[in-house]
PDB file of C-alpha atoms in Angstrom:
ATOM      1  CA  UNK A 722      -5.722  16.154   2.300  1.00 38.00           C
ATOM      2  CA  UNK A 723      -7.334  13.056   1.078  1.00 42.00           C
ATOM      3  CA  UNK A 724     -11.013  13.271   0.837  1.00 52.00           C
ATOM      4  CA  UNK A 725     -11.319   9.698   2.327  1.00 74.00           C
ATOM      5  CA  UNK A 726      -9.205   8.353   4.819  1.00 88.00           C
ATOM      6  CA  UNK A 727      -6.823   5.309   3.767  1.00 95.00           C
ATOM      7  CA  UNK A 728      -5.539   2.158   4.040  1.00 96.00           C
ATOM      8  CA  UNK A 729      -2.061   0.950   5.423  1.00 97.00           C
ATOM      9  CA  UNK A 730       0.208  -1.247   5.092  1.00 97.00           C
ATOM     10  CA  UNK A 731       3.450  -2.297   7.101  1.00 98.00           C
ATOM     11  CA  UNK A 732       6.023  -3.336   5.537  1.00 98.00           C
ATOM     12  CA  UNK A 733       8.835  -4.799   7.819  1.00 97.00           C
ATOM     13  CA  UNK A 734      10.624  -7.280   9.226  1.00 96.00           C
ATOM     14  CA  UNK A 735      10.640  -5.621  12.560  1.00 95.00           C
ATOM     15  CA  UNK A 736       7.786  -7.621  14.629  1.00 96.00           C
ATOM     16  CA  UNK A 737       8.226  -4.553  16.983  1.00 95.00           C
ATOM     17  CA  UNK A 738       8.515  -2.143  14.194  1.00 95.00           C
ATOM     18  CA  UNK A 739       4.961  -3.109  12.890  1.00 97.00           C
ATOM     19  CA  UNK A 740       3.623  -3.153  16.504  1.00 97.00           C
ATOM     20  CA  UNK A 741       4.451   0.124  17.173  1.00 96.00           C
ATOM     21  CA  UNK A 742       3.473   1.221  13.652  1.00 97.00           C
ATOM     22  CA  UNK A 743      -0.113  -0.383  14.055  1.00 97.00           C
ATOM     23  CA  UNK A 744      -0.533   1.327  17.390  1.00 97.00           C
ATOM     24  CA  UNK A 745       0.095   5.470  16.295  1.00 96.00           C
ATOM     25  CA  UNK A 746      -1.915   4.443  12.657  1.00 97.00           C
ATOM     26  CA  UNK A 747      -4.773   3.333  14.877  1.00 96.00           C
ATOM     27  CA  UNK A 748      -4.020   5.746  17.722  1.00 95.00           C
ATOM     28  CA  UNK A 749      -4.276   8.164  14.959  1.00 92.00           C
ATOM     29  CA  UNK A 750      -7.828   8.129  13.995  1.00 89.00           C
ATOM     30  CA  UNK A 751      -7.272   8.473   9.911  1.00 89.00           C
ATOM     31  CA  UNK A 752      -6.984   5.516   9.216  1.00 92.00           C
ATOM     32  CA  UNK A 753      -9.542   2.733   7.042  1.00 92.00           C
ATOM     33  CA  UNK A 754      -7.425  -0.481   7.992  1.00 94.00           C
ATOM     34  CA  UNK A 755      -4.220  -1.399   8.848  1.00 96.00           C
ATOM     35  CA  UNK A 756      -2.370  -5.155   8.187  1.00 96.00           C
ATOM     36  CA  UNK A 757       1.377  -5.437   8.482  1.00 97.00           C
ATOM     37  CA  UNK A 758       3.624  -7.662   6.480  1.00 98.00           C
ATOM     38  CA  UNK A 759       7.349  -8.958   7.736  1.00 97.00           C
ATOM     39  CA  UNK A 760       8.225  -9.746   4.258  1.00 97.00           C
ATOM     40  CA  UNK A 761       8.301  -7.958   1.280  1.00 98.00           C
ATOM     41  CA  UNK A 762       7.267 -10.739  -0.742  1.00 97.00           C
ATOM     42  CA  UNK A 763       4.385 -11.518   0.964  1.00 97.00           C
ATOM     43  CA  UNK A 764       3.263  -8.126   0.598  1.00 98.00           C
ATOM     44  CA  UNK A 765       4.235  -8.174  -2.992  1.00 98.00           C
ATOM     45  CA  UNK A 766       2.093 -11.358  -4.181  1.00 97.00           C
ATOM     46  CA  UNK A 767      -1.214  -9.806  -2.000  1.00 96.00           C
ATOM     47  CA  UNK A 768      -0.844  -6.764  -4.104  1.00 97.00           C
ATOM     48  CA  UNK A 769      -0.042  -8.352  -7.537  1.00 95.00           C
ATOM     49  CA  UNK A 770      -3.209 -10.595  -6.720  1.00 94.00           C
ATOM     50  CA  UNK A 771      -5.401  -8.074  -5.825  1.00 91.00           C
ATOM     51  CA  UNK A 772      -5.718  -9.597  -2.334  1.00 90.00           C
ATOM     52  CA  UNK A 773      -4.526  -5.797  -1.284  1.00 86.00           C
ATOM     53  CA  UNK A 774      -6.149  -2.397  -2.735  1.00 79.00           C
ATOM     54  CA  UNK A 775      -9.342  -0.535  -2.969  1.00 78.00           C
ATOM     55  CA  UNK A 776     -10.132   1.286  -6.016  1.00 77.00           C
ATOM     56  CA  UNK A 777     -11.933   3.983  -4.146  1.00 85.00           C
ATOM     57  CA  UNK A 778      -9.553   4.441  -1.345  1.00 91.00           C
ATOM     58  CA  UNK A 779      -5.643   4.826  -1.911  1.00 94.00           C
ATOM     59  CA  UNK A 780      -3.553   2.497   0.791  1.00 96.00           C
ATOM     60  CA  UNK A 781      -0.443   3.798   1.994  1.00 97.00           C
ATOM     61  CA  UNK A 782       2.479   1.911   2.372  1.00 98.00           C
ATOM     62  CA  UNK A 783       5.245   1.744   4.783  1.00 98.00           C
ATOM     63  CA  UNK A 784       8.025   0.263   3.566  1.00 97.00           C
ATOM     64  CA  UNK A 785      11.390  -0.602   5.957  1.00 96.00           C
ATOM     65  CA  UNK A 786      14.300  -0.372   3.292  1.00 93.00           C
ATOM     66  CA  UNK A 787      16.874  -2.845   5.129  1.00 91.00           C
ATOM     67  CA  UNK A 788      14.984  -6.482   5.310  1.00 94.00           C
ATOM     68  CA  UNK A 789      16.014  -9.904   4.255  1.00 93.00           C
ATOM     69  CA  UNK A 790      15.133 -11.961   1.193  1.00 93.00           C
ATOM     70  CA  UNK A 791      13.539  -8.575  -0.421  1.00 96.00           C
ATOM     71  CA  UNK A 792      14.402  -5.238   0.732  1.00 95.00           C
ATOM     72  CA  UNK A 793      12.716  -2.465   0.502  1.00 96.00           C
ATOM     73  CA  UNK A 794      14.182  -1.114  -3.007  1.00 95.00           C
ATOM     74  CA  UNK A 795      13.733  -4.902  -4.723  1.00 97.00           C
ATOM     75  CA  UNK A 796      10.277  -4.395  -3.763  1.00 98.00           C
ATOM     76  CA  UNK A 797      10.005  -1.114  -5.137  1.00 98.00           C
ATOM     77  CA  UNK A 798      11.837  -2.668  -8.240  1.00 97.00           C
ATOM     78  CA  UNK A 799       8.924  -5.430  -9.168  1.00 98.00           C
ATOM     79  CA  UNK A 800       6.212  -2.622  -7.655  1.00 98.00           C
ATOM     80  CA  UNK A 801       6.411  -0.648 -10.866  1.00 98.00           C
ATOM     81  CA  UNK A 802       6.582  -3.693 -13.255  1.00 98.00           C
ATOM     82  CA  UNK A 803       2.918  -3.894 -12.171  1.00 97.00           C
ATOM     83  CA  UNK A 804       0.233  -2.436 -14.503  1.00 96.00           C
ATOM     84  CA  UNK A 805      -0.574   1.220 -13.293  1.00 95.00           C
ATOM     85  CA  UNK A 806      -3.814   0.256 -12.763  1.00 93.00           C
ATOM     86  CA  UNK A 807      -2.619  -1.420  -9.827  1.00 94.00           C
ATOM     87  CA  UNK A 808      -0.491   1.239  -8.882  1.00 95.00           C
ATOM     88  CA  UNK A 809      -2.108   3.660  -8.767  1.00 94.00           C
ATOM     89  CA  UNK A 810      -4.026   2.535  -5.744  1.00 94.00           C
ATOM     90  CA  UNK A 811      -0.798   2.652  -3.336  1.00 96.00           C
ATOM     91  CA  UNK A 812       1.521   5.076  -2.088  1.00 97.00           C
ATOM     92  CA  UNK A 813       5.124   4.172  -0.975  1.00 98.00           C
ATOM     93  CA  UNK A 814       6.414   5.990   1.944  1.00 97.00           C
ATOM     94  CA  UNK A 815      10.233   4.004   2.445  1.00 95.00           C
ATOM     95  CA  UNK A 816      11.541   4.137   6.042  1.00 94.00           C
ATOM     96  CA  UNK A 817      14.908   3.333   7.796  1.00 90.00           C
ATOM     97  CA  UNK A 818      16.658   3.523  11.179  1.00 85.00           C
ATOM     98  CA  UNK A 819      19.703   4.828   9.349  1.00 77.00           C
ATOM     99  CA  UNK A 820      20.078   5.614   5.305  1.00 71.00           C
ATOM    100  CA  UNK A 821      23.299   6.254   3.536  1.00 77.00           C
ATOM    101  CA  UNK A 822      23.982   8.906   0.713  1.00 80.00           C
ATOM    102  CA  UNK A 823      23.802   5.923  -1.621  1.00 82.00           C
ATOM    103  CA  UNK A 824      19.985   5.040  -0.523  1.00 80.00           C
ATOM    104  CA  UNK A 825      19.149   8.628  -0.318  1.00 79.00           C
ATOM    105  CA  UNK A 826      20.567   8.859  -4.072  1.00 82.00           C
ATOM    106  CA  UNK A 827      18.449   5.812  -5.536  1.00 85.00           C
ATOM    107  CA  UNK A 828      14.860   7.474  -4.127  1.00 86.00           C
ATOM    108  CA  UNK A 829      14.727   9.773  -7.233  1.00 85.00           C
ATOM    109  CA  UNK A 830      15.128   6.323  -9.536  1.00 91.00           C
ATOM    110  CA  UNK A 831      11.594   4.974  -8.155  1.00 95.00           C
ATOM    111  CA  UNK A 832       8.600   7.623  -9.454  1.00 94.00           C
ATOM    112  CA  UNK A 833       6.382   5.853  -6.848  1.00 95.00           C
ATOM    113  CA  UNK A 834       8.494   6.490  -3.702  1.00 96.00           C
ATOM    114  CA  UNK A 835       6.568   9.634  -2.235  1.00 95.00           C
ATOM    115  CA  UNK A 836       9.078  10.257   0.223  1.00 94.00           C
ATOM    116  CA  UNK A 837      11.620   8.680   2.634  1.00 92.00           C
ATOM    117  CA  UNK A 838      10.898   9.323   6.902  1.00 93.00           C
ATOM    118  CA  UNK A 839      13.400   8.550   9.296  1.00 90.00           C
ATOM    119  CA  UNK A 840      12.253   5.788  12.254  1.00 90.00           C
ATOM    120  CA  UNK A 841      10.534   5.178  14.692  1.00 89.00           C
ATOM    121  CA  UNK A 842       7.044   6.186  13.159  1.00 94.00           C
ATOM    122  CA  UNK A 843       5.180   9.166  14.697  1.00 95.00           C
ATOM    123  CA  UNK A 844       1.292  10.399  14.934  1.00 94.00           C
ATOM    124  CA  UNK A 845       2.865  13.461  12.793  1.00 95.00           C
ATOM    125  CA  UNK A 846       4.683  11.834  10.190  1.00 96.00           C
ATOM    126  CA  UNK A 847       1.182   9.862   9.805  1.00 96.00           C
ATOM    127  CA  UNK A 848      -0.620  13.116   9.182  1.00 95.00           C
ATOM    128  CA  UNK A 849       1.954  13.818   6.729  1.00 95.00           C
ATOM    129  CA  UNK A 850       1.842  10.924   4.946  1.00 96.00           C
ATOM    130  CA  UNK A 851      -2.000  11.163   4.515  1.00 95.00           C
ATOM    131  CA  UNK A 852      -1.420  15.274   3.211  1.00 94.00           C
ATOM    132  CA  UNK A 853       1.089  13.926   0.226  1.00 94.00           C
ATOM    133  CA  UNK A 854      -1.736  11.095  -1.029  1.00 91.00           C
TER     134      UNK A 854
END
């Protein structure tokens, strides 16, 4: 386990997704701050811009594959054109409702995809996100 507890991010287009993200992060305990995003680009541009990221404490991000205007793979995509200075501050947990063999085959293409989770969100699959950072 991390020796400090992180930061989070929400990433998805899912106004009730988020919610209910934001709600078992905080309910959880383990968690430094939390600020959602319903597009990927938004997210994106805070991170390139270092609006987003601690260099002492790694932020966690959870990232909803199927969105509009950037999905969750394009985001991966310009992610790792970044320097690896900038990250290596996040981790990218991706998350769906439902994944195909297809999406299931790209995760090994993206080195900073951690690990896909199924939806909804649970105060165990937070724990386990915070074990694999």
């Amino acid at each position: 386990m991390s020796a400090q507890i992180p930061n989070f991010i929400i990433i998805d287009d899912s106004r009730l997704d988020c919610f209910i993200a934001e709600k078992i992060i905080q309910n959880s305990g383990t968690y430094s701050s939390v600020k959602s995003y319903m597009e990927a680009t938004e997210a994106y541009e805070a991170i390139k811009n270092g609006l987003i990221g601690d260099d002492s404490i790694i932020t966690i991000i959870i990232l909803d594959i199927q969105m509009p205007v950037m999905n969750g793979f394009q985001f991966v995509e310009v992610f790792e054109q970044l320097p690896k200075e900038i990250q290596s501050k996040f981790a990218i947990f991706l998350f769906s409702s439902s994944i195909n063999e297809n999406d299931k085959n790209r995760l090994e293409n993206y080195p900073s995809i951690i690990r896909f989770y199924s939806k909804p969100i649970s105060k165990d699959t937070v724990a386990q996100m915070i074990e694999q950072v």
